[in-house]
Tab-separated table of C-alpha atoms in Angstrom:
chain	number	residue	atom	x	y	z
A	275	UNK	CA	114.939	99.469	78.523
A	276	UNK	CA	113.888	98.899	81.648
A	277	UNK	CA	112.898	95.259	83.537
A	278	UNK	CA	108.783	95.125	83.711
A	279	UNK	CA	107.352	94.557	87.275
A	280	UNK	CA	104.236	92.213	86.207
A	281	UNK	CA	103.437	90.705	83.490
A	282	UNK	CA	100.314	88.717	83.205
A	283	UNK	CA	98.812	86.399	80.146
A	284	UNK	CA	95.191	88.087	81.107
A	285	UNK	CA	94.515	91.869	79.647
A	286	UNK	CA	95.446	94.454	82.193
A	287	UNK	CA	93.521	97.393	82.257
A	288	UNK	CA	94.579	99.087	85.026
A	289	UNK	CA	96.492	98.982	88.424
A	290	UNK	CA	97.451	101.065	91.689
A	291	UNK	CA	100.036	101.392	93.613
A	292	UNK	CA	100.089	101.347	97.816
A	293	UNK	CA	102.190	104.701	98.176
A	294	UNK	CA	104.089	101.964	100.521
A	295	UNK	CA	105.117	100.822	97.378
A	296	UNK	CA	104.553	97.687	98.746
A	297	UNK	CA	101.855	96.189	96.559
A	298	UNK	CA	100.017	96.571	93.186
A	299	UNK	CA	96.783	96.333	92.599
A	300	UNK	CA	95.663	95.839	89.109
A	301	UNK	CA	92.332	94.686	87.202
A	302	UNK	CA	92.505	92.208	84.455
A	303	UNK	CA	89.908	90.631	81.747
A	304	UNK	CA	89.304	86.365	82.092
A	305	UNK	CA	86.892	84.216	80.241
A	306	UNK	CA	86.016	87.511	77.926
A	307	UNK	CA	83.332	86.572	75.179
A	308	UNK	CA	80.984	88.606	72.746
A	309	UNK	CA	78.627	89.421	75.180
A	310	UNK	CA	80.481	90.348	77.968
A	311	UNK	CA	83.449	90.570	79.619
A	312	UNK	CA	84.556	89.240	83.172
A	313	UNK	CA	87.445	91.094	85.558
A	314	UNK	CA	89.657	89.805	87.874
A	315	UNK	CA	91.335	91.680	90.734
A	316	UNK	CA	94.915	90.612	91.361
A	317	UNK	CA	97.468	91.559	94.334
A	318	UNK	CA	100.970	91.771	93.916
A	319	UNK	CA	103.401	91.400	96.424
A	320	UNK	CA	106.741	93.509	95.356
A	321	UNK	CA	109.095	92.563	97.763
A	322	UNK	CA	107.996	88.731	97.298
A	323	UNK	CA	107.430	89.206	93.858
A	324	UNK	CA	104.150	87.033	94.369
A	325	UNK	CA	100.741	87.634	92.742
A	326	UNK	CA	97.344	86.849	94.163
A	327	UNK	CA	94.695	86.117	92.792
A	328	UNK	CA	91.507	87.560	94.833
A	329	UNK	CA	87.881	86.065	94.716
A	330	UNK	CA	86.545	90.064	93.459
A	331	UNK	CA	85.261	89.609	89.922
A	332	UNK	CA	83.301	91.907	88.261
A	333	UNK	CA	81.138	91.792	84.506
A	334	UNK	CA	81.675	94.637	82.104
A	335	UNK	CA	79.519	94.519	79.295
A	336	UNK	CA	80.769	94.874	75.457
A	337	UNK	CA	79.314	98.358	75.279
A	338	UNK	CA	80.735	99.447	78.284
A	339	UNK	CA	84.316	98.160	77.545
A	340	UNK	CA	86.026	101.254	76.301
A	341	UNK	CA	86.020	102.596	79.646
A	342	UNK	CA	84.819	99.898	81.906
A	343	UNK	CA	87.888	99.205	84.313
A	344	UNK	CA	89.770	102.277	83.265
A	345	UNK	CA	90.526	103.156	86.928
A	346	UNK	CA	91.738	102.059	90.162
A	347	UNK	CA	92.624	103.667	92.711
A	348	UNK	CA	92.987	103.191	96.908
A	349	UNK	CA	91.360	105.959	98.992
A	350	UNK	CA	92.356	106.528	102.598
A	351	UNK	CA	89.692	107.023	105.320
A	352	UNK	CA	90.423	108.296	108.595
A	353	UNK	CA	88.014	106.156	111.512
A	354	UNK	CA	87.977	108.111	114.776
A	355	UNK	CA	87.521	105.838	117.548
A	356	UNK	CA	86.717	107.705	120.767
A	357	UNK	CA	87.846	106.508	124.588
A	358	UNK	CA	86.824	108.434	127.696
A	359	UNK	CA	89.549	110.694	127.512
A	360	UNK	CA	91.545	110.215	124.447
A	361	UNK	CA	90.737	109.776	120.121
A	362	UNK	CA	92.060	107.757	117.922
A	363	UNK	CA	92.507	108.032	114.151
A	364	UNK	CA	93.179	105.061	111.787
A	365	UNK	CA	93.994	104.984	108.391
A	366	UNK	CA	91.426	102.737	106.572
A	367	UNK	CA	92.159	102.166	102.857
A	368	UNK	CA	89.544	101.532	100.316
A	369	UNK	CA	89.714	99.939	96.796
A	370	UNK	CA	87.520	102.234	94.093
A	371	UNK	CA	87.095	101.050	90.235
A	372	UNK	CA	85.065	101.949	87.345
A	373	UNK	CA	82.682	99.472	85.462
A	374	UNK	CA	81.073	101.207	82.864
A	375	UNK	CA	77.911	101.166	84.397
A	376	UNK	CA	79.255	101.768	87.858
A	377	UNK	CA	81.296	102.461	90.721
A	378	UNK	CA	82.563	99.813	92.769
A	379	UNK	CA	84.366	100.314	96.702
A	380	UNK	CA	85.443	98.026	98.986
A	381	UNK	CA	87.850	97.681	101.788
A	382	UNK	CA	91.424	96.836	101.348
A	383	UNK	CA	91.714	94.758	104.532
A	384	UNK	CA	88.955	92.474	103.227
A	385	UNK	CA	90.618	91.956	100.147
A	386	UNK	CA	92.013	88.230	101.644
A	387	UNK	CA	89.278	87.485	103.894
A	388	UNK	CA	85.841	85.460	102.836
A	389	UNK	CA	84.168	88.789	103.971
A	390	UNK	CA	84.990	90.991	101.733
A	391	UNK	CA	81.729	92.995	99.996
A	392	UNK	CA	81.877	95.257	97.029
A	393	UNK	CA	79.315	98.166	97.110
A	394	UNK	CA	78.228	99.980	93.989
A	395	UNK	CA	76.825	102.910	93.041
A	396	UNK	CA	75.071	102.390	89.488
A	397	UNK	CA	74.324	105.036	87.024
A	398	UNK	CA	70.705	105.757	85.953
A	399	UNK	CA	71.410	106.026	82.553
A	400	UNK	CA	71.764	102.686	80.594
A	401	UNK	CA	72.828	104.689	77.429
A	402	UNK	CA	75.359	106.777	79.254
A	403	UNK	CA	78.653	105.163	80.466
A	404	UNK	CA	81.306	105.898	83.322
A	405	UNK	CA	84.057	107.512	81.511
A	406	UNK	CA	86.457	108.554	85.014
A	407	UNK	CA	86.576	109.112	88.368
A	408	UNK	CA	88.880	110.919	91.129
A	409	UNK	CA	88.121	110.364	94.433
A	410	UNK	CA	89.275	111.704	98.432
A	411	UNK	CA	88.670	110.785	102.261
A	412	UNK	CA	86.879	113.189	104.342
A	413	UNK	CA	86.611	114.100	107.735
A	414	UNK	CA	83.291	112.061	108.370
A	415	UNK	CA	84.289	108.427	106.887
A	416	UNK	CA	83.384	109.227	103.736
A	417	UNK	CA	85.069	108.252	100.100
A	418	UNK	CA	83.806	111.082	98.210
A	419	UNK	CA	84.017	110.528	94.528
A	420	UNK	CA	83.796	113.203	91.383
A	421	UNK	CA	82.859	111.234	87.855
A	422	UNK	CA	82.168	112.106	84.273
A	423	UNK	CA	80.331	110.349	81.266
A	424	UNK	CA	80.197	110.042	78.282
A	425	UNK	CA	77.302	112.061	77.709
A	426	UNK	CA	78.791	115.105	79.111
A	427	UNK	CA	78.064	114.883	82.525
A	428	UNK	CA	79.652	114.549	86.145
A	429	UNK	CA	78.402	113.649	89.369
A	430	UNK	CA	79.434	114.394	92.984
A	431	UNK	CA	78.491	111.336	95.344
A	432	UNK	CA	80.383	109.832	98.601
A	433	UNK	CA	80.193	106.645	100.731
A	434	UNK	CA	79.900	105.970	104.117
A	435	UNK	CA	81.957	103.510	105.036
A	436	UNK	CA	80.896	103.550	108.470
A	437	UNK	CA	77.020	102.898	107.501
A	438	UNK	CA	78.618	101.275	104.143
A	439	UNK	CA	75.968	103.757	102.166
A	440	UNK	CA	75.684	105.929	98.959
A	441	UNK	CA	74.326	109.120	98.508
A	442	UNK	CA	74.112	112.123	95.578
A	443	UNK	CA	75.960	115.498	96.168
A	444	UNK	CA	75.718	117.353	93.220
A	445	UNK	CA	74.846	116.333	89.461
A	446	UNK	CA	76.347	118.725	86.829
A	447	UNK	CA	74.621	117.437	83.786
A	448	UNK	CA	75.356	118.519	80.263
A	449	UNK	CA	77.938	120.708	81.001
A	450	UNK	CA	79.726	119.599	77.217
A	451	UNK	CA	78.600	118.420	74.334
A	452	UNK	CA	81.237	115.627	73.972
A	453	UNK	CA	82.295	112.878	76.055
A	454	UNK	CA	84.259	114.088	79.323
A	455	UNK	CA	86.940	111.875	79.702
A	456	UNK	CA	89.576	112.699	82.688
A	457	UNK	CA	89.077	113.546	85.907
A	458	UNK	CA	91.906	114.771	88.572
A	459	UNK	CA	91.814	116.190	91.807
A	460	UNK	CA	95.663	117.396	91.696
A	461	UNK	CA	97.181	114.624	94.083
A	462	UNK	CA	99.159	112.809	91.578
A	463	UNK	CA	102.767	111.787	93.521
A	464	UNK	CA	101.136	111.691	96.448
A	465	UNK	CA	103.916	113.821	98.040
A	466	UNK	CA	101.901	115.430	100.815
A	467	UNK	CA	100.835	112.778	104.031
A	468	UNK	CA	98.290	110.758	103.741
A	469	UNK	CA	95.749	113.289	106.480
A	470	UNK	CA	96.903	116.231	104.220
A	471	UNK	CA	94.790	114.916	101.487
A	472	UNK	CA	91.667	114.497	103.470
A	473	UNK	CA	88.051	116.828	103.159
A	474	UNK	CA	85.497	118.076	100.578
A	475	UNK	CA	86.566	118.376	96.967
A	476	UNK	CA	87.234	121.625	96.431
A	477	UNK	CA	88.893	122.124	93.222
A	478	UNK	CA	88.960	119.501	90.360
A	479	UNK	CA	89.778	119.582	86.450
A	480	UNK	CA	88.109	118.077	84.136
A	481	UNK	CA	88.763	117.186	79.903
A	482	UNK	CA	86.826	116.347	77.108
A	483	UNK	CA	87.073	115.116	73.880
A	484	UNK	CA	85.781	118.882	72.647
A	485	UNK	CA	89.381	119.683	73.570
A	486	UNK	CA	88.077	121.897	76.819
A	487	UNK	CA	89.457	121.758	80.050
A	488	UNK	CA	86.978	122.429	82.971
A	489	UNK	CA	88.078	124.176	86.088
A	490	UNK	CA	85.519	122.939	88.659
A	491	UNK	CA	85.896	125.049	92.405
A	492	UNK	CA	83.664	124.674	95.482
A	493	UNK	CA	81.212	127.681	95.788
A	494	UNK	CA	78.864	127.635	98.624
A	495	UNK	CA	78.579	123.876	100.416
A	496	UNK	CA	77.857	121.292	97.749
A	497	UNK	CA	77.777	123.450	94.838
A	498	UNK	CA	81.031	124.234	92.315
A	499	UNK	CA	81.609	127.070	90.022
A	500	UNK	CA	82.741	126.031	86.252
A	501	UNK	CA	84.700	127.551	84.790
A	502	UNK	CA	85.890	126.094	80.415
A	503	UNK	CA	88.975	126.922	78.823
A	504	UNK	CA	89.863	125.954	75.400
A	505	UNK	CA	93.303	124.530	74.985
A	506	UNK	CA	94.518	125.861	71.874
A	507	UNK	CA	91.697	126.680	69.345
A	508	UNK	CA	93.941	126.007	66.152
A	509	UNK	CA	94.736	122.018	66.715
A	510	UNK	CA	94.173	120.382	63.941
A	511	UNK	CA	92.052	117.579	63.377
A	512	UNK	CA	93.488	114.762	64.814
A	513	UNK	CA	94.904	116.864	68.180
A	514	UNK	CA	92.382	115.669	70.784
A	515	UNK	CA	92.798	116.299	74.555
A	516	UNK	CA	93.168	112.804	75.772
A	517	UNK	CA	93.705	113.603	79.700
A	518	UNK	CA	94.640	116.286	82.292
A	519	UNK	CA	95.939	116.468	85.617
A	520	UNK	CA	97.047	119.589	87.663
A	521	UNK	CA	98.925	120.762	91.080
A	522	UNK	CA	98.329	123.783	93.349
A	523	UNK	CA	101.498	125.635	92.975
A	524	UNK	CA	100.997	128.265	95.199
A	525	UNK	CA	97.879	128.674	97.439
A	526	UNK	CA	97.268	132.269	98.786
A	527	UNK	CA	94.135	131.913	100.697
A	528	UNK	CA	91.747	129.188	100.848
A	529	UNK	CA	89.794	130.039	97.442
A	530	UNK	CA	93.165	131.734	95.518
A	531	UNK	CA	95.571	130.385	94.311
A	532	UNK	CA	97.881	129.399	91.330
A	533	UNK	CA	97.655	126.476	89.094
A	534	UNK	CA	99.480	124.946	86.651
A	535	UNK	CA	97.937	122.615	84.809
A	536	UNK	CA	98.489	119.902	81.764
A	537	UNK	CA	96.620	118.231	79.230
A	538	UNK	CA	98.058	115.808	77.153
A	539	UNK	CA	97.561	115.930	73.432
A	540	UNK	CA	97.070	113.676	70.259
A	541	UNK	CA	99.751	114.061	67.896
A	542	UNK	CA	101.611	116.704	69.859
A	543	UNK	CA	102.600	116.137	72.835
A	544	UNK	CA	101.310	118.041	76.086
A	545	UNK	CA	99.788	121.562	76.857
A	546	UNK	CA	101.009	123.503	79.413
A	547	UNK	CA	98.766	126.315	81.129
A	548	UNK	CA	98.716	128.299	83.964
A	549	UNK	CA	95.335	129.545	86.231
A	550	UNK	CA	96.765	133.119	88.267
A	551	UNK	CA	95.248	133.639	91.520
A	552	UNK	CA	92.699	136.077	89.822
A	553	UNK	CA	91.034	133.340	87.774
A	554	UNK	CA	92.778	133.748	84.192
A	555	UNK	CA	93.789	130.841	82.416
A	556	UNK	CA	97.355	131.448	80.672
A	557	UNK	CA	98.450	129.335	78.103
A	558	UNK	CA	102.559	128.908	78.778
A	559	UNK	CA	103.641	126.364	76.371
A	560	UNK	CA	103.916	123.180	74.158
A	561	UNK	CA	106.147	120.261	75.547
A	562	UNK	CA	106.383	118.656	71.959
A	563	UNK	CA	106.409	114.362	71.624
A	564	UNK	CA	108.339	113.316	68.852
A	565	UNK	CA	105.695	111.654	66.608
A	566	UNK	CA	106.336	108.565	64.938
A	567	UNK	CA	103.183	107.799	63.502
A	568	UNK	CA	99.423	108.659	63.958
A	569	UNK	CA	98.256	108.804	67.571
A	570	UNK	CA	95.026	107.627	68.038
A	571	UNK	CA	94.901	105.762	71.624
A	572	UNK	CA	92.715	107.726	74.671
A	573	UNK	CA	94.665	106.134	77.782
A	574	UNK	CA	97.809	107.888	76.791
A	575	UNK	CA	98.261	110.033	79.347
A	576	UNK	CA	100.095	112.386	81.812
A	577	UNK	CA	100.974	113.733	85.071
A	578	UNK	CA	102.555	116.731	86.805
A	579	UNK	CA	103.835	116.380	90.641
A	580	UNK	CA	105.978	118.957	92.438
A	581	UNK	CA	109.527	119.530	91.736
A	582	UNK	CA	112.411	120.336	94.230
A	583	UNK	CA	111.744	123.965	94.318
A	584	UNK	CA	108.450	125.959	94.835
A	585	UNK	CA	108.560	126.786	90.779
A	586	UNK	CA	109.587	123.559	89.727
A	587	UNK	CA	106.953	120.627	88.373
A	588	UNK	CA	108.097	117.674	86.876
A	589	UNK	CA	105.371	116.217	84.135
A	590	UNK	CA	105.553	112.562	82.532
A	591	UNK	CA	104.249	111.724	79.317
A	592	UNK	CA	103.496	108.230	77.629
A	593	UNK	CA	103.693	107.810	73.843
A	594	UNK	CA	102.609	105.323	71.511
A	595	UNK	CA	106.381	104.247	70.501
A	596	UNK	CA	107.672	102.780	73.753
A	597	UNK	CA	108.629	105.821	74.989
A	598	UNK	CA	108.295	107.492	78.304
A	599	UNK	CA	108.526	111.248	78.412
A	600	UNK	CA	109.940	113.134	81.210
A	601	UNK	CA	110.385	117.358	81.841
A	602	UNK	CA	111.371	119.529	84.593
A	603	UNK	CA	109.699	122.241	84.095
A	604	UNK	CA	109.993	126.386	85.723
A	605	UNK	CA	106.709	127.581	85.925
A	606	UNK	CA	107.672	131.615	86.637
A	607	UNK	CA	110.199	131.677	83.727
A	608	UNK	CA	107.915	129.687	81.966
A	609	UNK	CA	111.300	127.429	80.768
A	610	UNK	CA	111.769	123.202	80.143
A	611	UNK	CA	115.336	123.146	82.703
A	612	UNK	CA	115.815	119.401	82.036
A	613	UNK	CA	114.252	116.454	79.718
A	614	UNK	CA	114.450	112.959	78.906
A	615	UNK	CA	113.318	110.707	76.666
A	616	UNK	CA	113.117	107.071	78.161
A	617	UNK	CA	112.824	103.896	76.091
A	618	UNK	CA	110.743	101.440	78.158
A	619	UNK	CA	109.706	99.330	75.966
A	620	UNK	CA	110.053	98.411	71.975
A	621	UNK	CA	108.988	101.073	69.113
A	622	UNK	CA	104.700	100.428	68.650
A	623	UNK	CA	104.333	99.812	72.571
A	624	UNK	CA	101.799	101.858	73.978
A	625	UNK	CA	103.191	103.262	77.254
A	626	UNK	CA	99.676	104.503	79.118
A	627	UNK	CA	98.138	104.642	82.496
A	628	UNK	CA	101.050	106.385	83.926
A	629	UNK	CA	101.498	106.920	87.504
A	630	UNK	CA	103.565	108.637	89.962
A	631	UNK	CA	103.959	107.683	93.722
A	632	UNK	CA	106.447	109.238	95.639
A	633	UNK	CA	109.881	109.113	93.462
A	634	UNK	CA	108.880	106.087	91.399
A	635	UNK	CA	106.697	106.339	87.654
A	636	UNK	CA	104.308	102.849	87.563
A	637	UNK	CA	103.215	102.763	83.046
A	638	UNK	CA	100.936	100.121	81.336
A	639	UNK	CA	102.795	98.718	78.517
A	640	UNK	CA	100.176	98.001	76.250
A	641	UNK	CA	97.910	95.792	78.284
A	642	UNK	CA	100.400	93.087	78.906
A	643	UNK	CA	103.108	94.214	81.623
A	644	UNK	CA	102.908	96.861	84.386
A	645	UNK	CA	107.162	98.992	84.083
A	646	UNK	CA	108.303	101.206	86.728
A	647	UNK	CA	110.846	104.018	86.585
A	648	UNK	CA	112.807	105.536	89.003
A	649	UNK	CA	112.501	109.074	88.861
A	650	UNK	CA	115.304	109.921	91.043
A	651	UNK	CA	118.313	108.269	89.123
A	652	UNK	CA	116.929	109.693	85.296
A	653	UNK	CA	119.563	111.370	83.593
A	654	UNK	CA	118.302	114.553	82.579
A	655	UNK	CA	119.571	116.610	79.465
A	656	UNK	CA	120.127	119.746	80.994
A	657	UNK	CA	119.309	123.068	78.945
């Protein structure tokens, strides 16, 4: 069992890490009553082990609180200052986060400063609610940011962050008839630089609670072909498609390419499929939790980031037992090389929010402490 990295007497709902590894950035609830519910945005210093407490608080509503504060996340922004003869590009990080009832940005160098100003973008619909969000840098300053709702829609919007303004891309309305609930752009492990993860979204996958996965890729400008898979048609019951996230394997040409994607799974464990460069989904295989009693809990959920070898990914699973789930996995023999069961925390934990930056997996256990793993010295049972 591993030695948590925060722990905090407030509710954390959810945290990011600076790929520096540096700091964490995490949300928590304070002063929470019947009505509504008040956030907190707290910076952690891991080398000092010090926490900070910023003056960003935010008010999610009781309605909203399923999925208010569900996810954070730091965007980089390239600014290009020009001189006479020479440019200049500078990394500019910005802080995004879900409220329920809206998007929130602001800039990470503000964050200790008396001038730091959130911006928000807030959705039309007061019966609809913010479910997720993924979100890039482009070219131009902008964050550009792909979210879903519960309703069964998803909107494409950005921000300027040079004229600090928001503005509507695309809006893919009704496109399920159940609550879309994950969004991922495939960056999880952040293993490429920083300027390699820059431009228009392209490609993005999204799931829903109809237990369809939705392959969204840029056709024409602003517009995105959609294309629905259904993962497994004979689940049962209580197998729901909780989350998804996905990697570009092998890219071809600039609209083919090979995807492998997972979804992870109530009562099961994850779902393992495979888009070929001439648009077929291919369902590979099962990578089976061991189930100690009924799943139920939506933030339980997983990741895949590259391997060592162009056919290896490695994909991370939480559980609802304290345990952190962890295959390499051969994509072109469609074969599980290596696994691991880890026991982070005590049997009933929920081990959620999972992420992966660089070598290192960051987990929510529960809503109390904020583990880390390092990936690098897991002992793997070989197959």
């Amino acid at each position: 069992m591993d030695d948590f990295l925060i722990e905090d007497v407030n509710s954390i709902r959810s945290f990011f890490v600076i790929d520096s590894s540096k700091y964490v950035l995490y949300m928590t609830l304070v002063d929470n009553n019947h009505l509504s519910n008040h956030a907190m945005l707290v910076l952690f210093n891991v080398q000092e082990k010090k926490s900070t407490k910023l003056d960003i608080r935010t008010t999610i509503s009781e309605s909203k609180l399923d999925y208010g504060l569900n996810r954070l996340m730091v965007v980089d922004v390239p600014l290009i200052t020009l001189k006479q003869t020479t440019s200049k590009v500078e990394r500019v990080s910005w802080i995004a986060f879900n409220t329920g009832d809206s998007l929130s940005v602001l800039c990470f160098t503000d964050l200790l400063t008396s001038d730091a100003k959130v911006h928000k973008w807030n959705l039309d619909n007061p019966r609809d609610c913010i479910t997720d969000f993924d979100s890039k840098g482009d070219n131009n300053g902008n964050i550009r940011i792909l979210y879903t709702t519960k309703l069964g829609n998803a909107h494409y919007i950005k921000f300027n962050t040079i004229f600090k303004k928001w503005s509507s891309i695309k809006s893919l309305n009704s496109i399920a008839n159940d609550s879309l609930t994950c969004v991922s752009l495939g960056y999880s492990g952040l293993s490429d630089k920083w300027e390699n993860r820059i431009g228009n979204i392209e490609c993005a996958i999204i799931s829903g609670f109809d237990n369809q996965l939705r392959h969204l890729r840029q056709h024409k400008s602003n517009d995105f072909k959609i294309e629905s898979e259904v993962v497994y048609s004979t689940f049962k019951d209580n197998n729901i498609l909780t989350s998804i996230d996905y990697q570009i394997v092998k890219k071809r040409t600039s609209t083919s390419s090979i995807i492998i994607c997972c979804g992870n799974i109530t009562n099961l464990g994850c779902a393992i499929y495979k888009r070929t460069t001439s648009g077929n989904w291919v369902f590979l295989r099962f990578l089976n939790r061991i189930i100690h009693k009924d799943e139920s809990i939506s933030t339980v959920n997983c990741q895949i980031v590259p391997g060592s070898s162009e056919s290896e990914v490695l994909i991370y699973s939480g559980s609802e037992n304290g345990e952190l789930y962890y295959w390499k996995f051969d994509w072109k023999q469609n074969a599980v090389t290596a696994e691991e069961v880890l026991k982070v925390a005590k049997d009933g934990n929920v081990i959620h929010h999972i992420l992966c930056i660089r070598d290192s997996v960051y987990y929510l256990v529960n809503s109390e402490r904020i583990g880390i793993y390092n990936a690098i010295h897991t002992p793997l049972k070989i197959h």
